[in-house]
Amino acid sequence: SIKTLATCLAEDLGRDHPQAADLQLIQGEIDRLARTANGLLDFARPARSGSRHASAGEALERTLAVLRHLARERDVSLEADVDRGTAAVAVDEPALRDMFFNLLSNWIEAAGPGGRVTVNCHQENGCVIAAIQDSGPGLAPEVRERLFEPFVSTKESGTGLGLYTVARRLREARGRITCDSSPTGTTFRIELPCAPTTDHD
């Protein structure tokens, strides 16, 4: 019903309306939330590996376009250095955006008012590498040890499935995620092998 209302409103206002781009973002986020809800329902089943490839840099840029609004609301500085020309990886764009959204939204919240989140994405030695760092208080050692286990969350309202799902999707794509944390901040580093150039969909 929310998507229907947003779609009707977008049609009534037209493409040239000043809020048309915002409505497009809303529709995209509704789709993302629907996929997330489906993921909560079937997370126990092994996820099917994506048959389509996508650019991690482009997916990250589109995710940042949405999350800059959240960063402004939380009074968090969001700085990004993203190479949009990275090679494709064996993960489809919706899955990439879900992963980046999960990590970035968590870290924007962790940074707190007046905090900073920095994002870097580049290609190196046949891999696409994305690093997300916050200026928050860091994670306790006992939390870091179980960070990628299901149903582990530091938030009262959290499901504890976000980081677990991210790590699982990366393993399925032969990638990996690592976490380095100190009292001055936490950094997540994602590595995904570039897809063979002869195997693009």
PDB file of C-alpha atoms in Angstrom:
ATOM      1  CA  SER A   1       0.000   0.000   0.000  1.00  0.00           C
ATOM      2  CA  ILE A   2       2.893   2.385   0.764  1.00  0.00           C
ATOM      3  CA  LYS A   3       4.474   1.691  -2.609  1.00  0.00           C
ATOM      4  CA  THR A   4       1.132   2.175  -4.382  1.00  0.00           C
ATOM      5  CA  LEU A   5       0.604   5.543  -2.698  1.00  0.00           C
ATOM      6  CA  ALA A   6       4.152   6.664  -3.515  1.00  0.00           C
ATOM      7  CA  THR A   7       3.751   5.552  -7.127  1.00  0.00           C
ATOM      8  CA  CYS A   8       0.439   7.388  -7.511  1.00  0.00           C
ATOM      9  CA  LEU A   9       1.895  10.510  -5.932  1.00  0.00           C
ATOM     10  CA  ALA A  10       4.886  10.377  -8.282  1.00  0.00           C
ATOM     11  CA  GLU A  11       2.571  10.067 -11.269  1.00  0.00           C
ATOM     12  CA  ASP A  12       0.411  12.981 -10.090  1.00  0.00           C
ATOM     13  CA  LEU A  13       3.383  15.281  -9.500  1.00  0.00           C
ATOM     14  CA  GLY A  14       5.217  14.352 -12.701  1.00  0.00           C
ATOM     15  CA  ARG A  15       8.906  13.913 -13.422  1.00  0.00           C
ATOM     16  CA  ASP A  16       9.658  17.643 -13.389  1.00  0.00           C
ATOM     17  CA  HIS A  17       8.406  18.241  -9.841  1.00  0.00           C
ATOM     18  CA  PRO A  18      11.112  19.250  -7.304  1.00  0.00           C
ATOM     19  CA  GLN A  19      10.226  16.225  -5.114  1.00  0.00           C
ATOM     20  CA  ALA A  20      10.229  13.694  -7.974  1.00  0.00           C
ATOM     21  CA  ALA A  21      13.739  12.486  -7.144  1.00  0.00           C
ATOM     22  CA  ASP A  22      12.811  12.066  -3.466  1.00  0.00           C
ATOM     23  CA  LEU A  23       9.805   9.952  -4.404  1.00  0.00           C
ATOM     24  CA  GLN A  24      12.021   7.817  -6.605  1.00  0.00           C
ATOM     25  CA  LEU A  25      14.303   7.235  -3.618  1.00  0.00           C
ATOM     26  CA  ILE A  26      11.284   6.327  -1.483  1.00  0.00           C
ATOM     27  CA  GLN A  27      10.125   3.769  -4.044  1.00  0.00           C
ATOM     28  CA  GLY A  28      13.606   2.274  -4.210  1.00  0.00           C
ATOM     29  CA  GLU A  29      13.801   2.015  -0.434  1.00  0.00           C
ATOM     30  CA  ILE A  30      10.386   0.329  -0.290  1.00  0.00           C
ATOM     31  CA  ASP A  31      11.727  -2.324  -2.659  1.00  0.00           C
ATOM     32  CA  ARG A  32      14.856  -2.712  -0.530  1.00  0.00           C
ATOM     33  CA  LEU A  33      12.803  -3.118   2.660  1.00  0.00           C
ATOM     34  CA  ALA A  34      10.620  -5.716   0.972  1.00  0.00           C
ATOM     35  CA  ARG A  35      13.720  -7.696   0.047  1.00  0.00           C
ATOM     36  CA  THR A  36      15.013  -7.366   3.604  1.00  0.00           C
ATOM     37  CA  ALA A  37      11.729  -8.687   5.010  1.00  0.00           C
ATOM     38  CA  ASN A  38      11.945 -11.652   2.664  1.00  0.00           C
ATOM     39  CA  GLY A  39      15.502 -12.214   3.841  1.00  0.00           C
ATOM     40  CA  LEU A  40      14.314 -12.366   7.460  1.00  0.00           C
ATOM     41  CA  LEU A  41      11.795 -15.032   6.498  1.00  0.00           C
ATOM     42  CA  ASP A  42      14.172 -17.340   4.677  1.00  0.00           C
ATOM     43  CA  PHE A  43      17.613 -16.432   6.090  1.00  0.00           C
ATOM     44  CA  ALA A  44      18.142 -20.002   7.338  1.00  0.00           C
ATOM     45  CA  ARG A  45      18.100 -21.337   3.791  1.00  0.00           C
ATOM     46  CA  PRO A  46      21.307 -21.005   1.793  1.00  0.00           C
ATOM     47  CA  ALA A  47      20.933 -17.952  -0.422  1.00  0.00           C
ATOM     48  CA  ARG A  48      21.089 -18.551  -4.138  1.00  0.00           C
ATOM     49  CA  SER A  49      24.208 -17.130  -5.699  1.00  0.00           C
ATOM     50  CA  GLY A  50      23.372 -14.212  -7.931  1.00  0.00           C
ATOM     51  CA  SER A  51      23.496 -14.919 -11.640  1.00  0.00           C
ATOM     52  CA  ARG A  52      24.033 -11.283 -12.501  1.00  0.00           C
ATOM     53  CA  HIS A  53      27.102  -9.175 -11.901  1.00  0.00           C
ATOM     54  CA  ALA A  54      27.313  -5.522 -10.913  1.00  0.00           C
ATOM     55  CA  SER A  55      29.767  -2.745 -10.154  1.00  0.00           C
ATOM     56  CA  ALA A  56      30.365  -2.386  -6.426  1.00  0.00           C
ATOM     57  CA  GLY A  57      31.389   1.238  -6.937  1.00  0.00           C
ATOM     58  CA  GLU A  58      28.127   2.166  -8.665  1.00  0.00           C
ATOM     59  CA  ALA A  59      26.031   0.262  -6.111  1.00  0.00           C
ATOM     60  CA  LEU A  60      27.858   2.039  -3.285  1.00  0.00           C
ATOM     61  CA  GLU A  61      27.287   5.466  -4.866  1.00  0.00           C
ATOM     62  CA  ARG A  62      23.547   4.795  -5.163  1.00  0.00           C
ATOM     63  CA  THR A  63      23.424   3.681  -1.536  1.00  0.00           C
ATOM     64  CA  LEU A  64      25.280   6.792  -0.417  1.00  0.00           C
ATOM     65  CA  ALA A  65      22.715   8.963  -2.231  1.00  0.00           C
ATOM     66  CA  VAL A  66      20.078   7.614   0.155  1.00  0.00           C
ATOM     67  CA  LEU A  67      22.138   7.540   3.325  1.00  0.00           C
ATOM     68  CA  ARG A  68      23.382  11.120   3.044  1.00  0.00           C
ATOM     69  CA  HIS A  69      19.869  12.082   4.187  1.00  0.00           C
ATOM     70  CA  LEU A  70      20.226   9.886   7.292  1.00  0.00           C
ATOM     71  CA  ALA A  71      23.695  11.282   7.997  1.00  0.00           C
ATOM     72  CA  ARG A  72      22.372  14.865   7.900  1.00  0.00           C
ATOM     73  CA  GLU A  73      19.532  13.935  10.245  1.00  0.00           C
ATOM     74  CA  ARG A  74      22.017  12.388  12.694  1.00  0.00           C
ATOM     75  CA  ASP A  75      24.499  15.279  12.361  1.00  0.00           C
ATOM     76  CA  VAL A  76      27.154  12.895  11.051  1.00  0.00           C
ATOM     77  CA  SER A  77      29.755  13.830   8.439  1.00  0.00           C
ATOM     78  CA  LEU A  78      29.706  11.284   5.605  1.00  0.00           C
ATOM     79  CA  GLU A  79      32.830  11.394   3.439  1.00  0.00           C
ATOM     80  CA  ALA A  80      33.286   9.129   0.420  1.00  0.00           C
ATOM     81  CA  ASP A  81      36.016   8.362  -2.104  1.00  0.00           C
ATOM     82  CA  VAL A  82      34.450   5.872  -4.496  1.00  0.00           C
ATOM     83  CA  ASP A  83      35.808   4.648  -7.820  1.00  0.00           C
ATOM     84  CA  ARG A  84      32.687   4.105  -9.946  1.00  0.00           C
ATOM     85  CA  GLY A  85      34.796   2.378 -12.599  1.00  0.00           C
ATOM     86  CA  THR A  86      35.577  -0.752 -10.600  1.00  0.00           C
ATOM     87  CA  ALA A  87      35.218  -4.090 -12.361  1.00  0.00           C
ATOM     88  CA  ALA A  88      32.036  -6.085 -11.885  1.00  0.00           C
ATOM     89  CA  VAL A  89      31.800  -8.602  -9.051  1.00  0.00           C
ATOM     90  CA  ALA A  90      29.702 -11.787  -8.853  1.00  0.00           C
ATOM     91  CA  VAL A  91      26.963 -10.186  -6.751  1.00  0.00           C
ATOM     92  CA  ASP A  92      23.871  -8.496  -8.176  1.00  0.00           C
ATOM     93  CA  GLU A  93      23.214  -4.826  -7.473  1.00  0.00           C
ATOM     94  CA  PRO A  94      20.283  -5.276  -5.034  1.00  0.00           C
ATOM     95  CA  ALA A  95      22.422  -7.552  -2.859  1.00  0.00           C
ATOM     96  CA  LEU A  96      25.353  -5.127  -2.997  1.00  0.00           C
ATOM     97  CA  ARG A  97      23.148  -2.212  -2.025  1.00  0.00           C
ATOM     98  CA  ASP A  98      21.648  -4.190   0.852  1.00  0.00           C
ATOM     99  CA  MET A  99      25.127  -4.996   2.161  1.00  0.00           C
ATOM    100  CA  PHE A 100      26.349  -1.425   1.907  1.00  0.00           C
ATOM    101  CA  PHE A 101      23.130  -0.040   3.400  1.00  0.00           C
ATOM    102  CA  ASN A 102      23.398  -2.386   6.371  1.00  0.00           C
ATOM    103  CA  LEU A 103      26.992  -1.454   7.132  1.00  0.00           C
ATOM    104  CA  LEU A 104      26.694   2.275   6.495  1.00  0.00           C
ATOM    105  CA  SER A 105      23.450   2.822   8.400  1.00  0.00           C
ATOM    106  CA  ASN A 106      24.861   0.962  11.398  1.00  0.00           C
ATOM    107  CA  TRP A 107      28.015   3.033  11.333  1.00  0.00           C
ATOM    108  CA  ILE A 108      26.191   6.325  10.947  1.00  0.00           C
ATOM    109  CA  GLU A 109      24.264   5.447  14.100  1.00  0.00           C
ATOM    110  CA  ALA A 110      27.457   4.353  15.893  1.00  0.00           C
ATOM    111  CA  ALA A 111      29.305   7.572  15.008  1.00  0.00           C
ATOM    112  CA  GLY A 112      26.745   9.680  16.883  1.00  0.00           C
ATOM    113  CA  PRO A 113      26.058  13.436  16.579  1.00  0.00           C
ATOM    114  CA  GLY A 114      29.144  15.289  15.423  1.00  0.00           C
ATOM    115  CA  GLY A 115      30.771  12.022  14.351  1.00  0.00           C
ATOM    116  CA  ARG A 116      32.292  11.051  11.033  1.00  0.00           C
ATOM    117  CA  VAL A 117      31.955   8.088   8.672  1.00  0.00           C
ATOM    118  CA  THR A 118      34.415   7.656   5.810  1.00  0.00           C
ATOM    119  CA  VAL A 119      33.994   5.323   2.864  1.00  0.00           C
ATOM    120  CA  ASN A 120      36.587   4.231   0.338  1.00  0.00           C
ATOM    121  CA  CYS A 121      36.084   1.894  -2.609  1.00  0.00           C
ATOM    122  CA  HIS A 122      38.736   0.962  -5.146  1.00  0.00           C
ATOM    123  CA  GLN A 123      40.137  -1.927  -7.183  1.00  0.00           C
ATOM    124  CA  GLU A 124      43.365  -3.643  -6.175  1.00  0.00           C
ATOM    125  CA  ASN A 125      45.071  -6.888  -7.259  1.00  0.00           C
ATOM    126  CA  GLY A 126      42.008  -8.402  -8.913  1.00  0.00           C
ATOM    127  CA  CYS A 127      39.652  -7.470  -6.063  1.00  0.00           C
ATOM    128  CA  VAL A 128      37.239  -4.674  -5.310  1.00  0.00           C
ATOM    129  CA  ILE A 129      37.909  -3.359  -1.814  1.00  0.00           C
ATOM    130  CA  ALA A 130      35.495  -1.232   0.184  1.00  0.00           C
ATOM    131  CA  ALA A 131      36.394   0.155   3.606  1.00  0.00           C
ATOM    132  CA  ILE A 132      33.912   1.828   5.942  1.00  0.00           C
ATOM    133  CA  GLN A 133      35.206   3.588   9.050  1.00  0.00           C
ATOM    134  CA  ASP A 134      33.445   5.458  11.837  1.00  0.00           C
ATOM    135  CA  SER A 135      34.661   7.718  14.618  1.00  0.00           C
ATOM    136  CA  GLY A 136      32.584   5.991  17.291  1.00  0.00           C
ATOM    137  CA  PRO A 137      33.742   4.452  20.571  1.00  0.00           C
ATOM    138  CA  GLY A 138      34.690   1.100  19.051  1.00  0.00           C
ATOM    139  CA  LEU A 139      33.452  -2.411  19.796  1.00  0.00           C
ATOM    140  CA  ALA A 140      34.149  -4.490  22.871  1.00  0.00           C
ATOM    141  CA  PRO A 141      36.328  -7.598  22.218  1.00  0.00           C
ATOM    142  CA  GLU A 142      33.511  -9.968  23.175  1.00  0.00           C
ATOM    143  CA  VAL A 143      31.237  -8.290  20.607  1.00  0.00           C
ATOM    144  CA  ARG A 144      33.861  -8.439  17.832  1.00  0.00           C
ATOM    145  CA  GLU A 145      34.342 -12.165  18.378  1.00  0.00           C
ATOM    146  CA  ARG A 146      30.668 -12.885  17.648  1.00  0.00           C
ATOM    147  CA  LEU A 147      29.958 -10.030  15.250  1.00  0.00           C
ATOM    148  CA  PHE A 148      29.059 -12.202  12.255  1.00  0.00           C
ATOM    149  CA  GLU A 149      26.991 -14.782  14.136  1.00  0.00           C
ATOM    150  CA  PRO A 150      23.189 -14.776  13.699  1.00  0.00           C
ATOM    151  CA  PHE A 151      21.031 -13.046  16.312  1.00  0.00           C
ATOM    152  CA  VAL A 152      23.932 -11.106  17.810  1.00  0.00           C
ATOM    153  CA  SER A 153      23.157  -7.392  18.083  1.00  0.00           C
ATOM    154  CA  THR A 154      24.289  -4.431  20.167  1.00  0.00           C
ATOM    155  CA  LYS A 155      20.972  -2.627  19.550  1.00  0.00           C
ATOM    156  CA  GLU A 156      17.836  -3.266  21.604  1.00  0.00           C
ATOM    157  CA  SER A 157      15.655  -3.303  18.495  1.00  0.00           C
ATOM    158  CA  GLY A 158      18.154  -5.130  16.273  1.00  0.00           C
ATOM    159  CA  THR A 159      17.478  -8.581  14.833  1.00  0.00           C
ATOM    160  CA  GLY A 160      21.142  -9.568  14.813  1.00  0.00           C
ATOM    161  CA  LEU A 161      20.845 -10.790  11.219  1.00  0.00           C
ATOM    162  CA  GLY A 162      22.308  -7.849   9.304  1.00  0.00           C
ATOM    163  CA  LEU A 163      26.033  -8.543   9.641  1.00  0.00           C
ATOM    164  CA  TYR A 164      25.441 -12.290   9.516  1.00  0.00           C
ATOM    165  CA  THR A 165      23.679 -11.899   6.165  1.00  0.00           C
ATOM    166  CA  VAL A 166      26.412  -9.603   4.833  1.00  0.00           C
ATOM    167  CA  ALA A 167      29.133 -12.107   5.782  1.00  0.00           C
ATOM    168  CA  ARG A 168      27.200 -15.028   4.300  1.00  0.00           C
ATOM    169  CA  ARG A 169      26.640 -13.277   0.982  1.00  0.00           C
ATOM    170  CA  LEU A 170      30.314 -12.383   0.781  1.00  0.00           C
ATOM    171  CA  ARG A 171      31.370 -15.979   1.451  1.00  0.00           C
ATOM    172  CA  GLU A 172      29.060 -17.181  -1.313  1.00  0.00           C
ATOM    173  CA  ALA A 173      30.757 -14.731  -3.706  1.00  0.00           C
ATOM    174  CA  ARG A 174      34.222 -15.918  -2.560  1.00  0.00           C
ATOM    175  CA  GLY A 175      34.754 -12.615  -0.769  1.00  0.00           C
ATOM    176  CA  ARG A 176      35.357 -11.756   2.850  1.00  0.00           C
ATOM    177  CA  ILE A 177      34.771  -9.103   5.480  1.00  0.00           C
ATOM    178  CA  THR A 178      37.069  -8.156   8.338  1.00  0.00           C
ATOM    179  CA  CYS A 179      36.637  -5.808  11.289  1.00  0.00           C
ATOM    180  CA  ASP A 180      39.243  -3.732  13.100  1.00  0.00           C
ATOM    181  CA  SER A 181      38.113  -1.743  16.124  1.00  0.00           C
ATOM    182  CA  SER A 182      39.704   0.546  18.691  1.00  0.00           C
ATOM    183  CA  PRO A 183      38.480   3.211  21.143  1.00  0.00           C
ATOM    184  CA  THR A 184      38.764   5.771  18.319  1.00  0.00           C
ATOM    185  CA  GLY A 185      36.588   3.956  15.790  1.00  0.00           C
ATOM    186  CA  THR A 186      35.773   0.802  13.853  1.00  0.00           C
ATOM    187  CA  THR A 187      36.643  -0.153  10.278  1.00  0.00           C
ATOM    188  CA  PHE A 188      34.983  -2.798   8.143  1.00  0.00           C
ATOM    189  CA  ARG A 189      36.910  -3.967   5.080  1.00  0.00           C
ATOM    190  CA  ILE A 190      35.128  -5.860   2.313  1.00  0.00           C
ATOM    191  CA  GLU A 191      37.031  -7.725  -0.387  1.00  0.00           C
ATOM    192  CA  LEU A 192      35.295  -9.159  -3.453  1.00  0.00           C
ATOM    193  CA  PRO A 193      37.103 -10.828  -6.361  1.00  0.00           C
ATOM    194  CA  CYS A 194      36.456  -9.238  -9.734  1.00  0.00           C
ATOM    195  CA  ALA A 195      34.209 -11.326 -11.970  1.00  0.00           C
ATOM    196  CA  PRO A 196      35.808 -12.852 -15.086  1.00  0.00           C
ATOM    197  CA  THR A 197      35.408 -10.424 -17.979  1.00  0.00           C
ATOM    198  CA  THR A 198      34.179 -13.227 -20.228  1.00  0.00           C
ATOM    199  CA  ASP A 199      31.419 -14.225 -17.799  1.00  0.00           C
ATOM    200  CA  HIS A 200      29.422 -10.995 -17.460  1.00  0.00           C
ATOM    201  CA  ASP A 201      25.680 -11.216 -17.783  1.00  0.00           C
TER     202      ASP A 201
END
